[in-house]
Amino acid sequence: MTDHDNQQYKDRLEKVASVVLRPVRINNKGFILWMGFLIVAFAACLFAYSIQLRKGLIVTGLRDYTSWGMYIANFVFFVATSLVGMLISCVLGLIGFKWVKPVARIAEIIAIAFAAVAGLVIISDMGRPDRLPYVFMFGRVQSPILWDVTVVTTYFALSLLLWFFPLIPDLAVAKNKLSGRPAFLAKAYEILSFKWVHHEEQYRILHIAVRILLILVVPTAFAIHTVTSWLFAFTPRAGWDSSIFGPYFISGAFVSGTSALLIAMYFFRKNYKFQDYLTDFHFEKLGRVLFLVSIVYLYFNLNEFLVPAYKMKKLDAIHLHELFMGKYALLFWSVQLGGLVIPIIILLIRKMRKPLPLFIISMFVFAASWLKRFIIVVPPQAHPFLPVQNVPAEWHIYSPTLIETAITMASLLLALIIITVLSKLFPVLPVCELAEDEAIADNELLSGIENNSK
Amino acid sequence: MNRLLIILLLQLFPVILMSQGWDTPADKKGKLSPFKFTDETRIVGEKLYLLNCKSCHGNPGKANFINLVPSPGDPATDKIQHNSDGEIFYKVTTGRGPMPSFKNALSSNDIWNIISFLRSFNPKYIQAFQPEIKSAAYPGATINISLLLNKKKDSVIVKLTAISPKIIVPVINAGIKLLAKRTFGMMPVDEDKTSDMKGFAAFKIPKGFRGDTAGNVYFSLRFTDEDKFGAFSKDTVIKAGEITIPQSLVKDRAMWNNVRKAPIWILLTFSLGVMSVWGFIFLVLFKLRDIYIVGEYLDKNPGKEESELK
């Protein structure tokens, strides 16, 4: 009937499944400890949120001038990082790079977790979260805020489907191989595999569905982050009033997303023992992707800062002076150099595109990406058009409070919880696709060639 | 030593400035209200005070004036109450520094009403008011003012006559000004004029001068020389403006309007975009059902050929 029935394929499937399904368990000590830690820490942060809920936003550092602080910076960061799902599976996948197959699902997991939490982060910035339904009841289609709510929801749905559809054949394969796991897991796999029997007709339907999703997610992902940038760029405020904010944000999103993916890949490779599937070759390739997106982002940075800095319009000058030489100078230059320029230079060296160096570089890039959002969101608000007069000193300089920081930490913890749950309950690598392709053989061949060339 | 002296002097500078005071010309100091302060005048004065003065001076007696240099001060305190009626009148009329002139915003009667309100916070105050003199120049006569639109409808013609039981004569060489009510306060129309030998004066109305929906404009004619002619105004409505139908800024579809009046293009782009993307998402979800149906069929009929599936 189909090539899915021949013996060679079945042997390969067994081999891949045994490796990929090994970490799918939730009753081992390591998992319970890790999940316990996440939940306790998350609960502690939720307590901080309960204080904010009771007393209002006054417990944060947000005041009349800086009314968008850490929360909104964090929101932009989460939306940005979630874009990696689109970058890997669509931009690279649609073009036809076969090597993205083993990393595509990891990218989708990151996309799901970060897009889901991005929506919640916005609620943490609301003084009256009970008024959230008003967005839908009284929302104006002219407002980028409504566009943002719409596209974040849509992107989350698309990411979830893009993760789930390719998972169906794997669930069908795995449902009989779950000995020693809780019974509900096998039951869930049975239901979620939708009677998958590896028939060609089913593969045809699945391919159509995935194809539609891959095409849909490209404009949606571009919309989600462009609209997020418009929340800023649609105002005349110096520092936000920029016509390149859309591409500037998108290119920055690819940088933070790729670094997040590399961190996750390194983690899964080490802890889940996926060395055979997340090979040096994949790291080498993604190291190049990180280099490429970083250099594009550097180009946009050059435009974003050099163009106004050459003209030095009155308010731009005050803003840029604060960034270049003023009170944000240390933060600004460490982010621009440590998170962008130096990684670009290091990534040029072949030896640095190995898993461990890439993991370390990505940690720096990831942290710098968060701080960069802070630099984009906070400093422009300190220089309003009307003069700042007769106001309390605490309104002048924004400094996040402990409660605010804890609530921000909660968002990161929640994203980690989602990633942990998804990656412990379901296979992280595409079992069937890996078995289908000659991918493993290819990689062995390629790594062999690489070793010979040294 | 010298430096210390300079610093000391600099410290004293604002004090010196403040202590210089705000002098009222000697002839204005003794000016008196043309009417007696009553409860009625106080109530009118309070309304005017809340509209025009409160934003800086606060509520009298509450010391909630705003923090400016020089300080506006609370009008219930001695800082303001030690002034004579004429001095307050002069200061409100002319203004100084951050204190604006209310010459055109308020009529003399308005200012006297406000003073009446302010004096109600001073228990020691005893009012001395000017006995009613209709006109020093025309003793015993009442002055009649009539305002008319000329035939070309581009000027307001003012006719001043002094009427006594015995004679009717034109009021000549009287300084007058014409004010028109706008959205915010009274605006002078044309320049100040002097009545001619027949008691006439003409104020040119600017082109495109806006009236209400019927073209009506509220005018107020006042004497520039109030000492001579008394502090009264002739207020009247004349159809001298262009008919102005107020246009609502939220009448048409616009980006700043509410969602029902959003521009068509954005309504279409947004709803079609959302509908098509979510349409495809539901289409994809229905594919799950297809996969299930195929699987179930093959479960029940193992070994069937593909052609039978369709």
PDB file of N, CA, C and O in Angstrom, chain A residues 1-63:
ATOM      1  N   MET A   1       0.823  -1.207   0.000  1.00  0.00           N
ATOM      2  CA  MET A   1       0.000   0.000   0.000  1.00  0.00           C
ATOM      3  C   MET A   1       0.861   1.263   0.000  1.00  0.00           C
ATOM      4  O   MET A   1       1.078   1.878  -1.026  1.00  0.00           O
ATOM      5  N   THR A   2       1.360   1.667   1.157  1.00  0.00           N
ATOM      6  CA  THR A   2       2.186   2.881   1.188  1.00  0.00           C
ATOM      7  C   THR A   2       3.572   2.526   1.697  1.00  0.00           C
ATOM      8  O   THR A   2       3.794   1.450   2.245  1.00  0.00           O
ATOM      9  N   ASP A   3       4.442   3.497   1.509  1.00  0.00           N
ATOM     10  CA  ASP A   3       5.816   3.251   1.967  1.00  0.00           C
ATOM     11  C   ASP A   3       5.880   3.248   3.495  1.00  0.00           C
ATOM     12  O   ASP A   3       6.900   2.938   4.075  1.00  0.00           O
ATOM     13  N   HIS A   4       4.744   3.680   4.142  1.00  0.00           N
ATOM     14  CA  HIS A   4       4.745   3.669   5.604  1.00  0.00           C
ATOM     15  C   HIS A   4       4.664   2.270   6.172  1.00  0.00           C
ATOM     16  O   HIS A   4       4.706   2.082   7.365  1.00  0.00           O
ATOM     17  N   ASP A   5       4.455   1.314   5.285  1.00  0.00           N
ATOM     18  CA  ASP A   5       4.300  -0.044   5.780  1.00  0.00           C
ATOM     19  C   ASP A   5       5.556  -0.886   5.633  1.00  0.00           C
ATOM     20  O   ASP A   5       5.634  -1.970   6.188  1.00  0.00           O
ATOM     21  N   ASN A   6       6.532  -0.371   4.874  1.00  0.00           N
ATOM     22  CA  ASN A   6       7.691  -1.243   4.670  1.00  0.00           C
ATOM     23  C   ASN A   6       8.533  -1.359   5.938  1.00  0.00           C
ATOM     24  O   ASN A   6       8.504  -0.523   6.842  1.00  0.00           O
ATOM     25  N   GLN A   7       9.303  -2.428   5.970  1.00  0.00           N
ATOM     26  CA  GLN A   7       9.994  -2.815   7.197  1.00  0.00           C
ATOM     27  C   GLN A   7      11.067  -1.806   7.592  1.00  0.00           C
ATOM     28  O   GLN A   7      11.205  -1.460   8.757  1.00  0.00           O
ATOM     29  N   GLN A   8      11.768  -1.282   6.575  1.00  0.00           N
ATOM     30  CA  GLN A   8      12.862  -0.336   6.849  1.00  0.00           C
ATOM     31  C   GLN A   8      12.318   0.888   7.595  1.00  0.00           C
ATOM     32  O   GLN A   8      12.903   1.342   8.575  1.00  0.00           O
ATOM     33  N   TYR A   9      11.146   1.376   7.126  1.00  0.00           N
ATOM     34  CA  TYR A   9      10.522   2.533   7.748  1.00  0.00           C
ATOM     35  C   TYR A   9      10.138   2.223   9.194  1.00  0.00           C
ATOM     36  O   TYR A   9      10.372   3.017  10.115  1.00  0.00           O
ATOM     37  N   LYS A  10       9.574   1.012   9.383  1.00  0.00           N
ATOM     38  CA  LYS A  10       9.123   0.651  10.728  1.00  0.00           C
ATOM     39  C   LYS A  10      10.288   0.567  11.705  1.00  0.00           C
ATOM     40  O   LYS A  10      10.172   0.991  12.862  1.00  0.00           O
ATOM     41  N   ASP A  11      11.409   0.046  11.236  1.00  0.00           N
ATOM     42  CA  ASP A  11      12.601  -0.029  12.095  1.00  0.00           C
ATOM     43  C   ASP A  11      13.047   1.365  12.511  1.00  0.00           C
ATOM     44  O   ASP A  11      13.350   1.618  13.676  1.00  0.00           O
ATOM     45  N   ARG A  12      13.086   2.246  11.512  1.00  0.00           N
ATOM     46  CA  ARG A  12      13.531   3.608  11.801  1.00  0.00           C
ATOM     47  C   ARG A  12      12.576   4.305  12.787  1.00  0.00           C
ATOM     48  O   ARG A  12      12.993   4.995  13.690  1.00  0.00           O
ATOM     49  N   LEU A  13      11.275   4.064  12.559  1.00  0.00           N
ATOM     50  CA  LEU A  13      10.261   4.660  13.437  1.00  0.00           C
ATOM     51  C   LEU A  13      10.472   4.198  14.882  1.00  0.00           C
ATOM     52  O   LEU A  13      10.432   5.002  15.814  1.00  0.00           O
ATOM     53  N   GLU A  14      10.707   2.928  15.052  1.00  0.00           N
ATOM     54  CA  GLU A  14      10.959   2.388  16.390  1.00  0.00           C
ATOM     55  C   GLU A  14      12.131   3.096  17.043  1.00  0.00           C
ATOM     56  O   GLU A  14      12.086   3.486  18.210  1.00  0.00           O
ATOM     57  N   LYS A  15      13.199   3.256  16.245  1.00  0.00           N
ATOM     58  CA  LYS A  15      14.431   3.841  16.774  1.00  0.00           C
ATOM     59  C   LYS A  15      14.190   5.296  17.215  1.00  0.00           C
ATOM     60  O   LYS A  15      14.530   5.691  18.338  1.00  0.00           O
ATOM     61  N   VAL A  16      13.542   6.064  16.309  1.00  0.00           N
ATOM     62  CA  VAL A  16      13.277   7.473  16.634  1.00  0.00           C
ATOM     63  C   VAL A  16      12.344   7.572  17.838  1.00  0.00           C
ATOM     64  O   VAL A  16      12.594   8.330  18.785  1.00  0.00           O
ATOM     65  N   ALA A  17      11.278   6.763  17.817  1.00  0.00           N
ATOM     66  CA  ALA A  17      10.278   6.838  18.889  1.00  0.00           C
ATOM     67  C   ALA A  17      10.896   6.519  20.241  1.00  0.00           C
ATOM     68  O   ALA A  17      10.581   7.160  21.247  1.00  0.00           O
ATOM     69  N   SER A  18      11.796   5.552  20.267  1.00  0.00           N
ATOM     70  CA  SER A  18      12.379   5.177  21.561  1.00  0.00           C
ATOM     71  C   SER A  18      13.164   6.355  22.153  1.00  0.00           C
ATOM     72  O   SER A  18      13.151   6.570  23.363  1.00  0.00           O
ATOM     73  N   VAL A  19      13.850   7.114  21.280  1.00  0.00           N
ATOM     74  CA  VAL A  19      14.630   8.257  21.780  1.00  0.00           C
ATOM     75  C   VAL A  19      13.700   9.412  22.153  1.00  0.00           C
ATOM     76  O   VAL A  19      13.804   9.992  23.238  1.00  0.00           O
ATOM     77  N   VAL A  20      12.776   9.723  21.255  1.00  0.00           N
ATOM     78  CA  VAL A  20      11.949  10.928  21.445  1.00  0.00           C
ATOM     79  C   VAL A  20      10.957  10.747  22.594  1.00  0.00           C
ATOM     80  O   VAL A  20      10.663  11.685  23.324  1.00  0.00           O
ATOM     81  N   LEU A  21      10.450   9.531  22.763  1.00  0.00           N
ATOM     82  CA  LEU A  21       9.426   9.328  23.794  1.00  0.00           C
ATOM     83  C   LEU A  21      10.019   9.091  25.180  1.00  0.00           C
ATOM     84  O   LEU A  21       9.291   9.120  26.165  1.00  0.00           O
ATOM     85  N   ARG A  22      11.335   8.877  25.242  1.00  0.00           N
ATOM     86  CA  ARG A  22      11.935   8.613  26.551  1.00  0.00           C
ATOM     87  C   ARG A  22      11.642   9.724  27.567  1.00  0.00           C
ATOM     88  O   ARG A  22      11.260   9.440  28.702  1.00  0.00           O
ATOM     89  N   PRO A  23      11.801  11.010  27.184  1.00  0.00           N
ATOM     90  CA  PRO A  23      11.533  12.061  28.194  1.00  0.00           C
ATOM     91  C   PRO A  23      10.051  12.296  28.459  1.00  0.00           C
ATOM     92  O   PRO A  23       9.711  13.079  29.350  1.00  0.00           O
ATOM     93  N   VAL A  24       9.156  11.671  27.672  1.00  0.00           N
ATOM     94  CA  VAL A  24       7.727  11.920  27.890  1.00  0.00           C
ATOM     95  C   VAL A  24       7.289  11.153  29.124  1.00  0.00           C
ATOM     96  O   VAL A  24       6.835  10.018  29.051  1.00  0.00           O
ATOM     97  N   ARG A  25       7.482  11.737  30.280  1.00  0.00           N
ATOM     98  CA  ARG A  25       7.035  11.115  31.524  1.00  0.00           C
ATOM     99  C   ARG A  25       6.920  12.214  32.578  1.00  0.00           C
ATOM    100  O   ARG A  25       7.673  13.187  32.567  1.00  0.00           O
ATOM    101  N   ILE A  26       5.948  12.032  33.473  1.00  0.00           N
ATOM    102  CA  ILE A  26       5.743  13.099  34.452  1.00  0.00           C
ATOM    103  C   ILE A  26       5.845  12.570  35.865  1.00  0.00           C
ATOM    104  O   ILE A  26       5.563  13.271  36.822  1.00  0.00           O
ATOM    105  N   ASN A  27       6.244  11.283  36.015  1.00  0.00           N
ATOM    106  CA  ASN A  27       6.314  10.756  37.374  1.00  0.00           C
ATOM    107  C   ASN A  27       7.755  10.542  37.847  1.00  0.00           C
ATOM    108  O   ASN A  27       7.995   9.815  38.784  1.00  0.00           O
ATOM    109  N   ASN A  28       8.708  11.208  37.157  1.00  0.00           N
ATOM    110  CA  ASN A  28      10.087  11.080  37.647  1.00  0.00           C
ATOM    111  C   ASN A  28      10.435  12.259  38.544  1.00  0.00           C
ATOM    112  O   ASN A  28       9.803  13.315  38.499  1.00  0.00           O
ATOM    113  N   LYS A  29      11.454  12.056  39.341  1.00  0.00           N
ATOM    114  CA  LYS A  29      11.814  13.003  40.395  1.00  0.00           C
ATOM    115  C   LYS A  29      12.174  14.386  39.836  1.00  0.00           C
ATOM    116  O   LYS A  29      11.705  15.409  40.315  1.00  0.00           O
ATOM    117  N   GLY A  30      13.002  14.352  38.798  1.00  0.00           N
ATOM    118  CA  GLY A  30      13.481  15.619  38.217  1.00  0.00           C
ATOM    119  C   GLY A  30      12.332  16.512  37.794  1.00  0.00           C
ATOM    120  O   GLY A  30      12.306  17.701  38.109  1.00  0.00           O
ATOM    121  N   PHE A  31      11.369  15.907  37.125  1.00  0.00           N
ATOM    122  CA  PHE A  31      10.232  16.693  36.642  1.00  0.00           C
ATOM    123  C   PHE A  31       9.438  17.276  37.802  1.00  0.00           C
ATOM    124  O   PHE A  31       9.078  18.461  37.799  1.00  0.00           O
ATOM    125  N   ILE A  32       9.177  16.403  38.818  1.00  0.00           N
ATOM    126  CA  ILE A  32       8.353  16.853  39.945  1.00  0.00           C
ATOM    127  C   ILE A  32       9.045  18.013  40.680  1.00  0.00           C
ATOM    128  O   ILE A  32       8.403  19.014  41.014  1.00  0.00           O
ATOM    129  N   LEU A  33      10.349  17.890  40.851  1.00  0.00           N
ATOM    130  CA  LEU A  33      11.098  18.958  41.526  1.00  0.00           C
ATOM    131  C   LEU A  33      11.026  20.256  40.736  1.00  0.00           C
ATOM    132  O   LEU A  33      10.755  21.334  41.269  1.00  0.00           O
ATOM    133  N   TRP A  34      11.298  20.152  39.457  1.00  0.00           N
ATOM    134  CA  TRP A  34      11.318  21.335  38.580  1.00  0.00           C
ATOM    135  C   TRP A  34       9.949  21.996  38.523  1.00  0.00           C
ATOM    136  O   TRP A  34       9.815  23.206  38.704  1.00  0.00           O
ATOM    137  N   MET A  35       8.920  21.154  38.340  1.00  0.00           N
ATOM    138  CA  MET A  35       7.566  21.690  38.240  1.00  0.00           C
ATOM    139  C   MET A  35       7.146  22.283  39.595  1.00  0.00           C
ATOM    140  O   MET A  35       6.495  23.331  39.640  1.00  0.00           O
ATOM    141  N   GLY A  36       7.543  21.611  40.664  1.00  0.00           N
ATOM    142  CA  GLY A  36       7.240  22.115  42.010  1.00  0.00           C
ATOM    143  C   GLY A  36       7.852  23.483  42.226  1.00  0.00           C
ATOM    144  O   GLY A  36       7.186  24.419  42.698  1.00  0.00           O
ATOM    145  N   PHE A  37       9.113  23.597  41.804  1.00  0.00           N
ATOM    146  CA  PHE A  37       9.786  24.892  41.939  1.00  0.00           C
ATOM    147  C   PHE A  37       9.040  25.969  41.155  1.00  0.00           C
ATOM    148  O   PHE A  37       8.761  27.060  41.664  1.00  0.00           O
ATOM    149  N   LEU A  38       8.691  25.634  39.905  1.00  0.00           N
ATOM    150  CA  LEU A  38       8.001  26.623  39.054  1.00  0.00           C
ATOM    151  C   LEU A  38       6.681  27.050  39.686  1.00  0.00           C
ATOM    152  O   LEU A  38       6.363  28.243  39.728  1.00  0.00           O
ATOM    153  N   ILE A  39       5.942  26.066  40.200  1.00  0.00           N
ATOM    154  CA  ILE A  39       4.605  26.388  40.712  1.00  0.00           C
ATOM    155  C   ILE A  39       4.694  27.204  42.002  1.00  0.00           C
ATOM    156  O   ILE A  39       3.958  28.181  42.183  1.00  0.00           O
ATOM    157  N   VAL A  40       5.638  26.842  42.875  1.00  0.00           N
ATOM    158  CA  VAL A  40       5.790  27.604  44.130  1.00  0.00           C
ATOM    159  C   VAL A  40       6.205  29.046  43.808  1.00  0.00           C
ATOM    160  O   VAL A  40       5.631  30.011  44.340  1.00  0.00           O
ATOM    161  N   ALA A  41       7.180  29.178  42.917  1.00  0.00           N
ATOM    162  CA  ALA A  41       7.639  30.526  42.556  1.00  0.00           C
ATOM    163  C   ALA A  41       6.501  31.318  41.910  1.00  0.00           C
ATOM    164  O   ALA A  41       6.298  32.503  42.195  1.00  0.00           O
ATOM    165  N   PHE A  42       5.734  30.635  41.060  1.00  0.00           N
ATOM    166  CA  PHE A  42       4.622  31.290  40.380  1.00  0.00           C
ATOM    167  C   PHE A  42       3.557  31.735  41.388  1.00  0.00           C
ATOM    168  O   PHE A  42       3.022  32.843  41.295  1.00  0.00           O
ATOM    169  N   ALA A  43       3.302  30.878  42.371  1.00  0.00           N
ATOM    170  CA  ALA A  43       2.309  31.215  43.396  1.00  0.00           C
ATOM    171  C   ALA A  43       2.760  32.436  44.192  1.00  0.00           C
ATOM    172  O   ALA A  43       1.960  33.327  44.502  1.00  0.00           O
ATOM    173  N   ALA A  44       4.075  32.490  44.496  1.00  0.00           N
ATOM    174  CA  ALA A  44       4.604  33.641  45.232  1.00  0.00           C
ATOM    175  C   ALA A  44       4.387  34.921  44.434  1.00  0.00           C
ATOM    176  O   ALA A  44       3.995  35.963  44.978  1.00  0.00           O
ATOM    177  N   CYS A  45       4.617  34.832  43.119  1.00  0.00           N
ATOM    178  CA  CYS A  45       4.426  36.013  42.267  1.00  0.00           C
ATOM    179  C   CYS A  45       2.949  36.369  42.147  1.00  0.00           C
ATOM    180  O   CYS A  45       2.595  37.541  42.040  1.00  0.00           O
ATOM    181  N   LEU A  46       2.087  35.346  42.164  1.00  0.00           N
ATOM    182  CA  LEU A  46       0.648  35.617  42.111  1.00  0.00           C
ATOM    183  C   LEU A  46       0.200  36.366  43.358  1.00  0.00           C
ATOM    184  O   LEU A  46      -0.700  37.195  43.300  1.00  0.00           O
ATOM    185  N   PHE A  47       0.875  36.083  44.466  1.00  0.00           N
ATOM    186  CA  PHE A  47       0.558  36.818  45.689  1.00  0.00           C
ATOM    187  C   PHE A  47       0.847  38.312  45.482  1.00  0.00           C
ATOM    188  O   PHE A  47       0.058  39.168  45.881  1.00  0.00           O
ATOM    189  N   ALA A  48       1.987  38.583  44.826  1.00  0.00           N
ATOM    190  CA  ALA A  48       2.309  39.991  44.504  1.00  0.00           C
ATOM    191  C   ALA A  48       1.195  40.600  43.660  1.00  0.00           C
ATOM    192  O   ALA A  48       0.790  41.741  43.861  1.00  0.00           O
ATOM    193  N   TYR A  49       0.671  39.804  42.725  1.00  0.00           N
ATOM    194  CA  TYR A  49      -0.400  40.334  41.874  1.00  0.00           C
ATOM    195  C   TYR A  49      -1.666  40.592  42.692  1.00  0.00           C
ATOM    196  O   TYR A  49      -2.382  41.559  42.433  1.00  0.00           O
ATOM    197  N   SER A  50      -1.907  39.730  43.694  1.00  0.00           N
ATOM    198  CA  SER A  50      -3.106  39.940  44.513  1.00  0.00           C
ATOM    199  C   SER A  50      -3.011  41.275  45.258  1.00  0.00           C
ATOM    200  O   SER A  50      -4.012  41.955  45.460  1.00  0.00           O
ATOM    201  N   ILE A  51      -1.783  41.663  45.629  1.00  0.00           N
ATOM    202  CA  ILE A  51      -1.609  42.976  46.279  1.00  0.00           C
ATOM    203  C   ILE A  51      -1.954  44.084  45.291  1.00  0.00           C
ATOM    204  O   ILE A  51      -2.673  45.032  45.601  1.00  0.00           O
ATOM    205  N   GLN A  52      -1.448  43.929  44.063  1.00  0.00           N
ATOM    206  CA  GLN A  52      -1.733  44.953  43.041  1.00  0.00           C
ATOM    207  C   GLN A  52      -3.227  45.028  42.760  1.00  0.00           C
ATOM    208  O   GLN A  52      -3.783  46.114  42.560  1.00  0.00           O
ATOM    209  N   LEU A  53      -3.863  43.874  42.749  1.00  0.00           N
ATOM    210  CA  LEU A  53      -5.294  43.832  42.465  1.00  0.00           C
ATOM    211  C   LEU A  53      -6.076  44.574  43.545  1.00  0.00           C
ATOM    212  O   LEU A  53      -7.041  45.273  43.276  1.00  0.00           O
ATOM    213  N   ARG A  54      -5.602  44.431  44.792  1.00  0.00           N
ATOM    214  CA  ARG A  54      -6.292  45.061  45.909  1.00  0.00           C
ATOM    215  C   ARG A  54      -6.037  46.555  45.954  1.00  0.00           C
ATOM    216  O   ARG A  54      -6.947  47.353  46.114  1.00  0.00           O
ATOM    217  N   LYS A  55      -4.758  46.930  45.816  1.00  0.00           N
ATOM    218  CA  LYS A  55      -4.399  48.341  46.027  1.00  0.00           C
ATOM    219  C   LYS A  55      -4.327  49.145  44.742  1.00  0.00           C
ATOM    220  O   LYS A  55      -4.241  50.366  44.785  1.00  0.00           O
ATOM    221  N   GLY A  56      -4.284  48.489  43.599  1.00  0.00           N
ATOM    222  CA  GLY A  56      -4.210  49.210  42.344  1.00  0.00           C
ATOM    223  C   GLY A  56      -2.782  49.412  41.884  1.00  0.00           C
ATOM    224  O   GLY A  56      -1.831  48.975  42.551  1.00  0.00           O
ATOM    225  N   LEU A  57      -2.645  50.101  40.750  1.00  0.00           N
ATOM    226  CA  LEU A  57      -1.324  50.245  40.128  1.00  0.00           C
ATOM    227  C   LEU A  57      -0.392  51.157  40.920  1.00  0.00           C
ATOM    228  O   LEU A  57       0.762  51.327  40.541  1.00  0.00           O
ATOM    229  N   ILE A  58      -0.879  51.734  42.008  1.00  0.00           N
ATOM    230  CA  ILE A  58      -0.030  52.599  42.819  1.00  0.00           C
ATOM    231  C   ILE A  58       1.123  51.797  43.428  1.00  0.00           C
ATOM    232  O   ILE A  58       2.163  52.350  43.778  1.00  0.00           O
ATOM    233  N   VAL A  59       0.961  50.474  43.552  1.00  0.00           N
ATOM    234  CA  VAL A  59       2.041  49.652  44.112  1.00  0.00           C
ATOM    235  C   VAL A  59       3.162  49.456  43.091  1.00  0.00           C
ATOM    236  O   VAL A  59       4.219  48.937  43.419  1.00  0.00           O
ATOM    237  N   THR A  60       2.947  49.878  41.837  1.00  0.00           N
ATOM    238  CA  THR A  60       4.016  49.798  40.843  1.00  0.00           C
ATOM    239  C   THR A  60       4.746  51.132  40.813  1.00  0.00           C
ATOM    240  O   THR A  60       4.368  52.074  41.514  1.00  0.00           O
ATOM    241  N   GLY A  61       5.780  51.208  39.983  1.00  0.00           N
ATOM    242  CA  GLY A  61       6.506  52.474  39.833  1.00  0.00           C
ATOM    243  C   GLY A  61       5.867  53.375  38.785  1.00  0.00           C
ATOM    244  O   GLY A  61       6.391  54.438  38.486  1.00  0.00           O
ATOM    245  N   LEU A  62       4.725  52.950  38.241  1.00  0.00           N
ATOM    246  CA  LEU A  62       4.085  53.718  37.173  1.00  0.00           C
ATOM    247  C   LEU A  62       3.420  54.958  37.746  1.00  0.00           C
ATOM    248  O   LEU A  62       2.703  54.874  38.727  1.00  0.00           O
ATOM    249  N   ARG A  63       3.698  56.115  37.129  1.00  0.00           N
ATOM    250  CA  ARG A  63       3.071  57.366  37.548  1.00  0.00           C
ATOM    251  C   ARG A  63       2.589  58.107  36.303  1.00  0.00           C
ATOM    252  O   ARG A  63       2.606  57.546  35.225  1.00  0.00           O
TER     253      ARG A  63
END
